[in-house]
């Protein structure tokens, strides 16, 4: 039986989806994770314990644990494991993203440097650390600006500022966030670094794609219909196909392919975020700024928004990715229906007491699934300090506008009681 190594920090839905796809494909999965204590050994195959901050020891542990039988492919799930996956792939001679490319993709300053070196459009940035003088930085920045920690993800600590005073305040807020024990414990090696860059206006899109021995192919382009203008950048809705015309879509795909190449990403899934500003001159293509290219697939439950048709059956993204990791040529195409996912935002900081309206939300035409992932009595903390979601709503419909309207209506029907004191209507 062929075997794939999956590197992951999470033990949730996406791993189960990989497990189901592996059963379909007759593939055995071996996990490398730093969460062995919370894995209940779902495939009765002990996971390999790794520590993402201790790469050398982790590479050795994975090689030792897999020495008995060949490994046919690797996959990284989540931002943290991408470098370790790349190092192990290199040791095993498997096609994957090279380690330095994986490292650059997960490090906002290195990523910017590579894009600038390649001559690609990138916001002007100042690179600094928490001990710098924010007043001095506030004089050098251009406004509006974005303050962001170099090594966090999921928009954590990303703050737009419009004035020097706001920059000083945001800098303090990000520094406080970076001093939290749970962030120091990540030991990324760059947890003291902060970037201050120009704010790029425009509509935001996400791209899910695959690199195959250096060649980019696009699996889906997502529209983000809610404006992401700050001060914090919470994602809410993804819709595919996007409402952009064919020229804009081509420009997006070309820009992501160029950015992935500039980072050196070569083989495996990628997930990119970009901003499209209208062209300065009529008849010119729009300006696409690629803000980020991650060397991993779209995260967690969100991947359920994508369904593919392969040899006339409907398969998951994870199924497509396992086939690709095994070196198979990917022929799957996204299925014909439009699809939308809402990542249900956290309304404010507090304790989640109850959720009502789930059944009514599920009754909305085109809604396929309403999944509340936050737990009762859990402390909810919104961006910029922490960012997770209350849950997810999925819809599929003939038209993108219908799928989008369906997730919005389902969201409106949900009522989250936070802190027991005040009812906060979600929509
Ligand atoms: P993360 O890896 O934490 O998601 P990003 O750098 O991708 O960090 O930023 C998260 C979000 O913040 C982006 O998707 C975008 O909406 C917004 N953002 C970040 N940088 C800029 C920028 N320079 N201009 C405009 N928006 C930005």
Coordinates of C-alpha atoms and ligand atoms in Angstrom, one line a residue:
X1 CA 0.0 0.0 0.0
X2 CA 1.3 3.5 -0.9
X3 CA 2.0 5.8 2.0
X4 CA 1.7 9.5 2.5
X5 CA 3.1 11.5 5.4
X6 CA 0.9 14.3 6.7
X7 CA 2.4 17.1 8.8
X8 CA -0.2 18.9 10.9
X9 CA -0.7 21.0 14.0
X10 CA -4.4 20.3 14.0
X11 CA -6.3 17.1 14.7
X12 CA -9.6 18.2 13.4
X13 CA -11.9 18.0 10.4
X14 CA -9.3 18.3 7.6
X15 CA -7.4 15.3 8.9
X16 CA -10.6 13.3 8.9
X17 CA -11.2 14.3 5.4
X18 CA -7.7 13.2 4.4
X19 CA -8.5 9.9 6.2
X20 CA -11.7 9.4 4.2
X21 CA -9.9 10.2 0.9
X22 CA -7.1 7.9 1.8
X23 CA -9.6 5.0 2.2
X24 CA -11.0 5.8 -1.2
X25 CA -7.6 5.8 -2.8
X26 CA -6.2 2.9 -0.9
X27 CA -3.4 5.0 0.6
X28 CA -2.0 4.7 4.1
X29 CA -1.5 7.9 6.1
X30 CA 1.2 8.5 8.7
X31 CA 0.9 11.6 10.8
X32 CA 3.6 13.8 12.1
X33 CA 2.2 16.2 14.6
X34 CA 3.0 18.1 17.8
X35 CA -0.4 17.2 19.2
X36 CA 0.1 13.5 19.8
X37 CA -1.4 13.9 23.2
X38 CA -4.7 15.0 21.7
X39 CA -4.8 12.5 18.8
X40 CA -7.0 9.5 19.6
X41 CA -5.1 7.5 16.9
X42 CA -7.9 7.7 14.4
X43 CA -6.4 5.3 11.9
X44 CA -4.8 3.0 14.5
X45 CA -1.5 4.1 13.3
X46 CA 0.6 5.8 15.9
X47 CA 1.5 9.4 14.9
X48 CA 5.1 10.5 14.9
X49 CA 5.7 13.1 17.6
X50 CA 7.5 16.2 16.4
X51 CA 8.2 19.7 17.6
X52 CA 8.0 22.2 14.9
X53 CA 10.5 24.6 16.5
X54 CA 13.1 21.8 16.7
X55 CA 13.5 21.0 13.1
X56 CA 16.6 18.9 13.1
X57 CA 15.4 16.6 15.8
X58 CA 12.0 16.4 14.2
X59 CA 13.4 15.5 10.7
X60 CA 15.4 12.7 12.4
X61 CA 12.4 11.5 14.3
X62 CA 10.3 11.3 11.1
X63 CA 13.0 9.6 9.1
X64 CA 13.5 7.0 11.9
X65 CA 9.8 6.4 12.3
X66 CA 9.3 5.9 8.5
X67 CA 12.5 3.9 7.8
X68 CA 10.8 0.6 7.7
X69 CA 8.8 1.2 4.5
X70 CA 8.9 3.7 1.7
X71 CA 7.0 7.0 1.8
X72 CA 5.4 8.0 -1.5
X73 CA 4.4 11.6 -0.8
X74 CA 4.1 14.4 1.8
X75 CA 1.4 16.9 2.7
X76 CA 1.5 19.8 5.1
X77 CA -1.7 21.0 6.8
X78 CA -1.6 24.4 8.4
X79 CA 1.1 27.1 8.4
X80 CA 3.4 25.8 11.0
X81 CA 4.4 22.4 9.5
X82 CA 5.3 23.6 6.0
X83 CA 9.1 23.9 6.6
X84 CA 9.4 20.5 8.3
X85 CA 7.4 18.8 5.6
X86 CA 9.7 20.4 3.0
X87 CA 12.9 19.3 4.8
X88 CA 11.6 15.7 5.2
X89 CA 10.6 15.6 1.5
X90 CA 14.0 16.8 0.5
X91 CA 15.7 14.0 2.6
X92 CA 13.4 11.4 1.1
X93 CA 13.9 12.7 -2.4
X94 CA 10.2 13.4 -2.9
X95 CA 8.9 16.2 -5.0
X96 CA 7.7 19.1 -2.8
X97 CA 8.3 22.7 -2.1
X98 CA 12.1 23.3 -1.3
X99 CA 12.7 24.1 2.4
X100 CA 13.9 27.7 1.8
X101 CA 10.8 28.4 -0.3
X102 CA 8.5 27.0 2.3
X103 CA 10.3 29.1 4.9
X104 CA 9.9 32.3 2.9
X105 CA 6.2 31.6 2.3
X106 CA 5.6 31.5 6.1
X107 CA 7.6 34.6 6.8
X108 CA 6.1 37.9 5.7
X109 CA 9.4 39.8 5.4
X110 CA 11.2 37.1 3.4
X111 CA 8.2 36.7 1.2
X112 CA 8.1 40.5 0.5
X113 CA 11.9 40.5 -0.2
X114 CA 11.6 37.7 -2.8
X115 CA 8.7 39.3 -4.5
X116 CA 10.5 42.6 -4.7
X117 CA 13.6 40.9 -6.1
X118 CA 11.5 39.3 -8.8
X119 CA 10.2 42.7 -9.8
X120 CA 6.6 41.9 -8.7
X121 CA 4.2 44.5 -7.4
X122 CA 4.6 44.6 -3.6
X123 CA 3.7 47.2 -1.0
X124 CA 6.6 49.3 0.3
X125 CA 7.5 48.0 3.7
X126 CA 9.6 48.8 6.8
X127 CA 11.0 45.9 8.7
X128 CA 11.4 46.4 12.4
X129 CA 11.3 44.7 15.8
X130 CA 9.2 45.1 19.0
X131 CA 12.0 47.1 20.7
X132 CA 12.1 49.8 18.0
X133 CA 10.8 53.4 18.7
X134 CA 7.3 53.5 17.3
X135 CA 7.3 57.4 17.2
X136 CA 10.3 57.3 14.9
X137 CA 8.6 54.6 12.8
X138 CA 5.4 56.6 12.6
X139 CA 7.4 59.4 11.0
X140 CA 8.8 57.1 8.3
X141 CA 5.6 55.2 7.4
X142 CA 3.2 56.2 4.6
X143 CA -0.5 56.3 5.3
X144 CA -2.7 54.4 5.4
X145 CA -0.4 51.7 6.6
X146 CA -0.7 48.2 7.9
X147 CA 1.2 47.0 11.0
X148 CA 1.7 43.2 11.1
X149 CA 3.7 40.6 13.0
X150 CA 6.0 38.7 10.7
X151 CA 5.3 35.2 11.8
X152 CA 1.7 35.0 12.9
X153 CA -1.1 33.9 10.5
X154 CA -4.8 34.1 10.1
X155 CA -4.7 38.0 10.2
X156 CA -3.6 37.9 13.9
X157 CA -2.1 41.2 14.8
X158 CA -2.7 42.7 11.4
X159 CA -3.9 46.3 11.9
X160 CA -4.6 49.2 9.5
X161 CA -3.6 52.6 10.7
X162 CA -4.4 56.0 9.1
X163 CA -2.3 58.3 11.3
X164 CA 1.0 58.4 13.1
X165 CA -0.8 58.3 16.5
X166 CA -2.8 55.2 15.4
X167 CA 0.5 53.6 14.3
X168 CA 2.1 54.1 17.7
X169 CA -1.0 52.6 19.4
X170 CA -1.1 49.6 17.0
X171 CA 2.6 49.0 17.4
X172 CA 2.1 48.8 21.2
X173 CA -0.9 46.4 20.7
X174 CA 1.0 44.1 18.4
X175 CA 4.1 44.1 20.8
X176 CA 1.8 43.2 23.7
X177 CA 0.3 40.4 21.6
X178 CA 3.8 39.1 20.7
X179 CA 4.7 39.0 24.4
X180 CA 2.0 36.5 25.2
X181 CA 3.3 33.2 26.5
X182 CA 1.4 31.1 24.0
X183 CA 3.0 33.1 21.1
X184 CA 6.5 33.0 22.6
X185 CA 6.0 29.2 23.0
X186 CA 5.6 28.9 19.2
X187 CA 9.3 29.7 19.0
X188 CA 9.2 30.7 15.3
X189 CA 12.5 32.5 15.6
X190 CA 10.9 35.7 14.3
X191 CA 8.3 36.4 16.9
X192 CA 9.9 39.8 17.7
X193 CA 9.7 41.0 14.1
X194 CA 7.0 43.5 12.8
X195 CA 6.4 44.8 9.3
X196 CA 4.9 48.2 8.5
X197 CA 3.7 48.4 5.0
X198 CA 1.6 50.5 2.7
X199 CA -2.1 49.7 2.7
X200 CA -3.1 48.4 -0.7
X201 CA -6.7 49.3 -1.5
X202 CA -8.9 47.0 -3.6
X203 CA -11.1 44.0 -3.7
X204 CA -9.6 40.9 -2.2
X205 CA -9.5 37.4 -3.8
X206 CA -8.1 34.1 -2.7
X207 CA -6.6 31.4 -5.0
X208 CA -6.4 27.7 -4.3
X209 CA -3.8 26.1 -6.6
X210 CA -1.3 23.4 -7.1
X211 CA 2.4 23.6 -8.1
X212 CA 3.5 20.6 -10.2
X213 CA 7.2 20.4 -10.6
X214 CA 7.3 24.2 -10.9
X215 CA 4.2 24.7 -13.0
X216 CA 1.1 26.4 -11.4
X217 CA -2.4 25.3 -12.0
X218 CA -5.4 27.0 -10.5
X219 CA -8.0 24.9 -8.7
X220 CA -10.3 27.8 -7.7
X221 CA -10.5 31.6 -7.4
X222 CA -12.5 32.9 -4.5
X223 CA -14.1 36.3 -4.3
X224 CA -14.2 37.9 -0.8
X225 CA -17.4 40.1 -1.2
X226 CA -17.1 41.8 2.2
X227 CA -14.8 44.8 2.1
X228 CA -11.5 44.2 3.9
X229 CA -10.5 47.7 4.7
X230 CA -9.5 47.3 8.3
X231 CA -8.7 48.3 11.0
X232 CA -8.8 44.5 11.4
X233 CA -9.0 41.9 8.6
X234 CA -11.5 39.3 9.6
X235 CA -12.4 37.1 6.7
X236 CA -16.1 36.3 6.5
X237 CA -17.3 35.1 3.1
X238 CA -15.5 33.2 0.3
X239 CA -17.5 32.7 -2.9
X240 CA -16.4 30.8 -6.0
X241 CA -16.5 31.3 -8.9
X242 CA -15.7 35.0 -8.3
X243 CA -17.7 37.9 -9.8
X244 CA -14.6 39.2 -11.6
X245 CA -14.6 39.2 -15.3
X246 CA -12.4 36.9 -17.3
X247 CA -9.6 39.5 -17.7
X248 CA -9.4 40.1 -14.0
X249 CA -9.4 36.4 -13.3
X250 CA -6.6 35.9 -15.8
X251 CA -4.6 38.7 -14.2
X252 CA -5.1 37.1 -10.7
X253 CA -4.0 33.7 -11.8
X254 CA -1.0 35.1 -13.6
X255 CA 0.0 37.2 -10.6
X256 CA -0.3 34.2 -8.2
X257 CA 1.7 32.0 -10.5
X258 CA 4.5 34.6 -10.7
X259 CA 4.5 35.1 -6.9
X260 CA 4.7 31.4 -6.2
X261 CA 7.6 31.2 -8.7
X262 CA 9.3 34.2 -7.0
X263 CA 9.1 32.4 -3.6
X264 CA 10.5 29.2 -5.2
X265 CA 7.4 27.1 -4.5
X266 CA 7.7 24.0 -6.7
X267 CA 5.4 21.2 -5.8
X268 CA 2.3 20.8 -3.7
X269 CA -0.7 22.9 -2.7
X270 CA -0.7 26.6 -2.4
X271 CA -3.2 29.1 -1.0
X272 CA -2.8 32.8 -2.0
X273 CA -4.4 36.1 -1.1
X274 CA -4.4 39.0 -3.4
X275 CA -5.8 42.5 -3.9
X276 CA -7.0 43.9 -7.2
X277 CA -6.9 47.6 -7.7
X278 CA -8.6 49.1 -10.8
X279 CA -6.2 49.9 -13.6
X280 CA -5.0 53.5 -13.8
X281 CA -5.7 53.7 -17.5
X282 CA -8.7 52.4 -19.4
X283 CA -7.8 49.3 -21.4
X284 CA -4.9 48.3 -19.1
X285 CA -5.0 45.2 -17.0
X286 CA -5.9 45.7 -13.3
X287 CA -3.1 45.9 -10.8
X288 CA -2.8 42.7 -8.7
X289 CA -0.8 42.7 -5.5
X290 CA -0.3 39.2 -4.1
X291 CA -0.2 39.7 -0.3
X292 CA 0.6 36.1 0.6
X293 CA 1.3 32.7 -0.9
X294 CA 1.1 29.9 1.7
X295 CA 2.6 26.5 0.9
X296 CA -0.4 24.6 2.1
X297 CA -4.1 24.2 1.2
X298 CA -7.0 26.3 2.4
X299 CA -7.4 25.6 6.1
X300 CA -9.6 23.4 8.2
X301 CA -13.3 23.1 7.6
X302 CA -13.3 25.8 4.9
X303 CA -11.9 23.3 2.4
X304 CA -15.4 21.7 2.3
X305 CA -16.5 24.6 0.1
X306 CA -14.6 23.0 -2.7
X307 CA -15.9 19.9 -4.5
X308 CA -14.3 18.4 -7.6
X309 CA -15.5 16.1 -10.3
X310 CA -13.0 13.4 -11.1
X311 CA -13.9 10.5 -13.5
X312 CA -17.6 11.4 -13.0
X313 CA -17.6 11.2 -9.2
X314 CA -17.6 14.0 -6.7
X315 CA -14.4 14.2 -4.6
X316 CA -13.0 16.5 -1.9
X317 CA -10.0 18.8 -2.1
X318 CA -8.2 16.4 0.2
X319 CA -8.8 13.6 -2.3
X320 CA -7.3 15.7 -5.1
X321 CA -4.3 16.6 -2.9
X322 CA -3.5 13.0 -2.0
X323 CA -3.6 12.0 -5.7
X324 CA -1.2 14.9 -6.5
X325 CA 1.1 14.0 -3.6
X326 CA 1.4 10.5 -5.1
X327 CA 2.5 12.0 -8.4
X328 CA -0.7 11.5 -10.3
X329 CA -1.7 14.0 -12.9
X330 CA -4.6 16.0 -11.6
X331 CA -7.6 16.0 -14.0
X332 CA -10.3 16.9 -11.5
X333 CA -12.2 20.1 -12.1
X334 CA -14.3 22.1 -9.7
X335 CA -17.9 21.0 -9.9
X336 CA -20.4 23.2 -11.8
X337 CA -22.3 24.7 -8.8
X338 CA -21.3 28.0 -7.3
X339 CA -20.3 27.7 -3.7
X340 CA -19.9 30.0 -0.6
X341 CA -18.6 29.6 2.9
X342 CA -19.1 32.0 5.7
X343 CA -16.6 31.9 8.5
X344 CA -18.9 33.1 11.3
X345 CA -17.1 36.0 12.9
X346 CA -16.7 36.5 16.7
X347 CA -18.9 39.5 17.5
X348 CA -16.9 40.5 20.6
X349 CA -14.8 39.3 23.4
X350 CA -16.7 37.2 26.0
X351 CA -17.9 33.8 27.0
X352 CA -20.1 32.0 24.6
X353 CA -23.2 30.9 26.5
X354 CA -25.5 29.6 23.8
X355 CA -26.3 29.4 20.2
X356 CA -29.9 29.4 18.8
X357 CA -31.4 29.3 15.4
X358 CA -29.3 26.5 13.9
X359 CA -32.3 24.6 12.5
X360 CA -33.8 27.7 11.0
X361 CA -30.4 28.5 9.4
X362 CA -30.2 25.0 7.9
X363 CA -33.7 25.5 6.3
X364 CA -32.4 28.4 4.1
X365 CA -32.5 27.2 0.5
X366 CA -29.1 26.2 -0.9
X367 CA -27.5 26.0 2.6
X368 CA -25.8 22.6 2.8
X369 CA -24.3 22.7 6.3
X370 CA -24.2 24.9 9.4
X371 CA -21.4 23.8 11.7
X372 CA -20.9 25.7 15.0
X373 CA -17.3 24.9 16.1
X374 CA -17.0 27.2 19.2
X375 CA -17.8 25.4 22.4
X376 CA -20.2 26.5 25.1
X377 CA -18.5 28.5 27.9
X378 CA -15.5 29.1 25.6
X379 CA -13.8 32.4 25.9
X380 CA -14.2 34.1 22.6
X381 CA -11.5 36.6 21.6
X382 CA -11.8 38.5 18.3
X383 CA -9.0 39.8 16.0
X384 CA -6.5 41.3 16.2
X385 CA -5.5 39.4 19.3
X386 CA -7.0 36.1 18.5
X387 CA -8.9 34.9 15.5
X388 CA -10.9 31.8 15.2
X389 CA -14.5 31.5 14.2
X390 CA -17.8 30.6 15.8
X391 CA -18.4 28.2 13.0
X392 CA -19.1 27.8 9.3
X393 CA -22.0 28.0 6.9
X394 CA -21.8 26.3 3.5
X395 CA -24.0 26.8 0.5
X396 CA -24.1 25.6 -3.1
X397 CA -26.3 27.1 -5.7
X398 CA -26.4 27.6 -9.5
X399 CA -25.2 31.2 -9.2
X400 CA -22.5 32.8 -7.0
X401 CA -25.0 35.5 -5.8
X402 CA -27.4 32.8 -4.7
X403 CA -24.8 31.0 -2.7
X404 CA -23.6 34.2 -1.1
X405 CA -27.2 35.3 -0.2
X406 CA -27.9 31.9 1.3
X407 CA -24.9 32.0 3.7
X408 CA -25.8 35.6 4.7
X409 CA -29.4 34.6 5.4
X410 CA -28.4 31.6 7.4
X411 CA -26.0 33.8 9.4
X412 CA -28.8 36.2 10.1
X413 CA -30.9 33.4 11.6
X414 CA -28.2 32.5 14.2
X415 CA -28.2 34.1 17.6
X416 CA -25.1 33.9 19.7
X417 CA -25.4 34.7 23.4
X418 CA -22.1 36.0 24.6
X419 CA -21.3 36.4 28.3
X420 CA -24.8 35.6 29.3
X421 CA -25.6 39.3 29.7
X422 CA -26.2 40.7 26.2
X423 CA -27.6 38.9 23.2
X424 CA -25.6 39.7 20.1
X425 CA -27.4 39.1 16.9
X426 CA -24.9 37.7 14.4
X427 CA -26.1 39.4 11.3
Ligands
LIG1 P1 -1.8 36.5 7.6 O1 -0.8 35.6 7.1 O2 -1.9 36.7 9.1 O3 -3.2 36.2 7.1 P2 -1.5 38.7 5.7 O4 -0.3 39.5 5.5 O5 -2.0 37.8 4.7 O6 -1.4 38.0 7.1 O7 -2.7 39.8 6.0 C1 -4.0 39.4 6.4 C2 -5.0 40.2 5.7 O8 -4.8 41.6 6.1 C3 -5.0 40.2 4.2 O9 -5.7 39.1 3.7 C4 -5.6 41.6 3.9 O10 -7.0 41.5 4.0 C5 -5.0 42.4 5.0 N1 -3.7 43.1 4.6 C6 -2.5 42.7 4.9 N2 -1.6 43.4 4.4 C7 -2.2 44.4 3.7 C8 -1.8 45.5 2.9 N3 -0.5 45.8 2.7 N4 -2.8 46.2 2.3 C9 -4.1 45.9 2.4 N5 -4.5 44.9 3.2 C10 -3.6 44.1 3.8

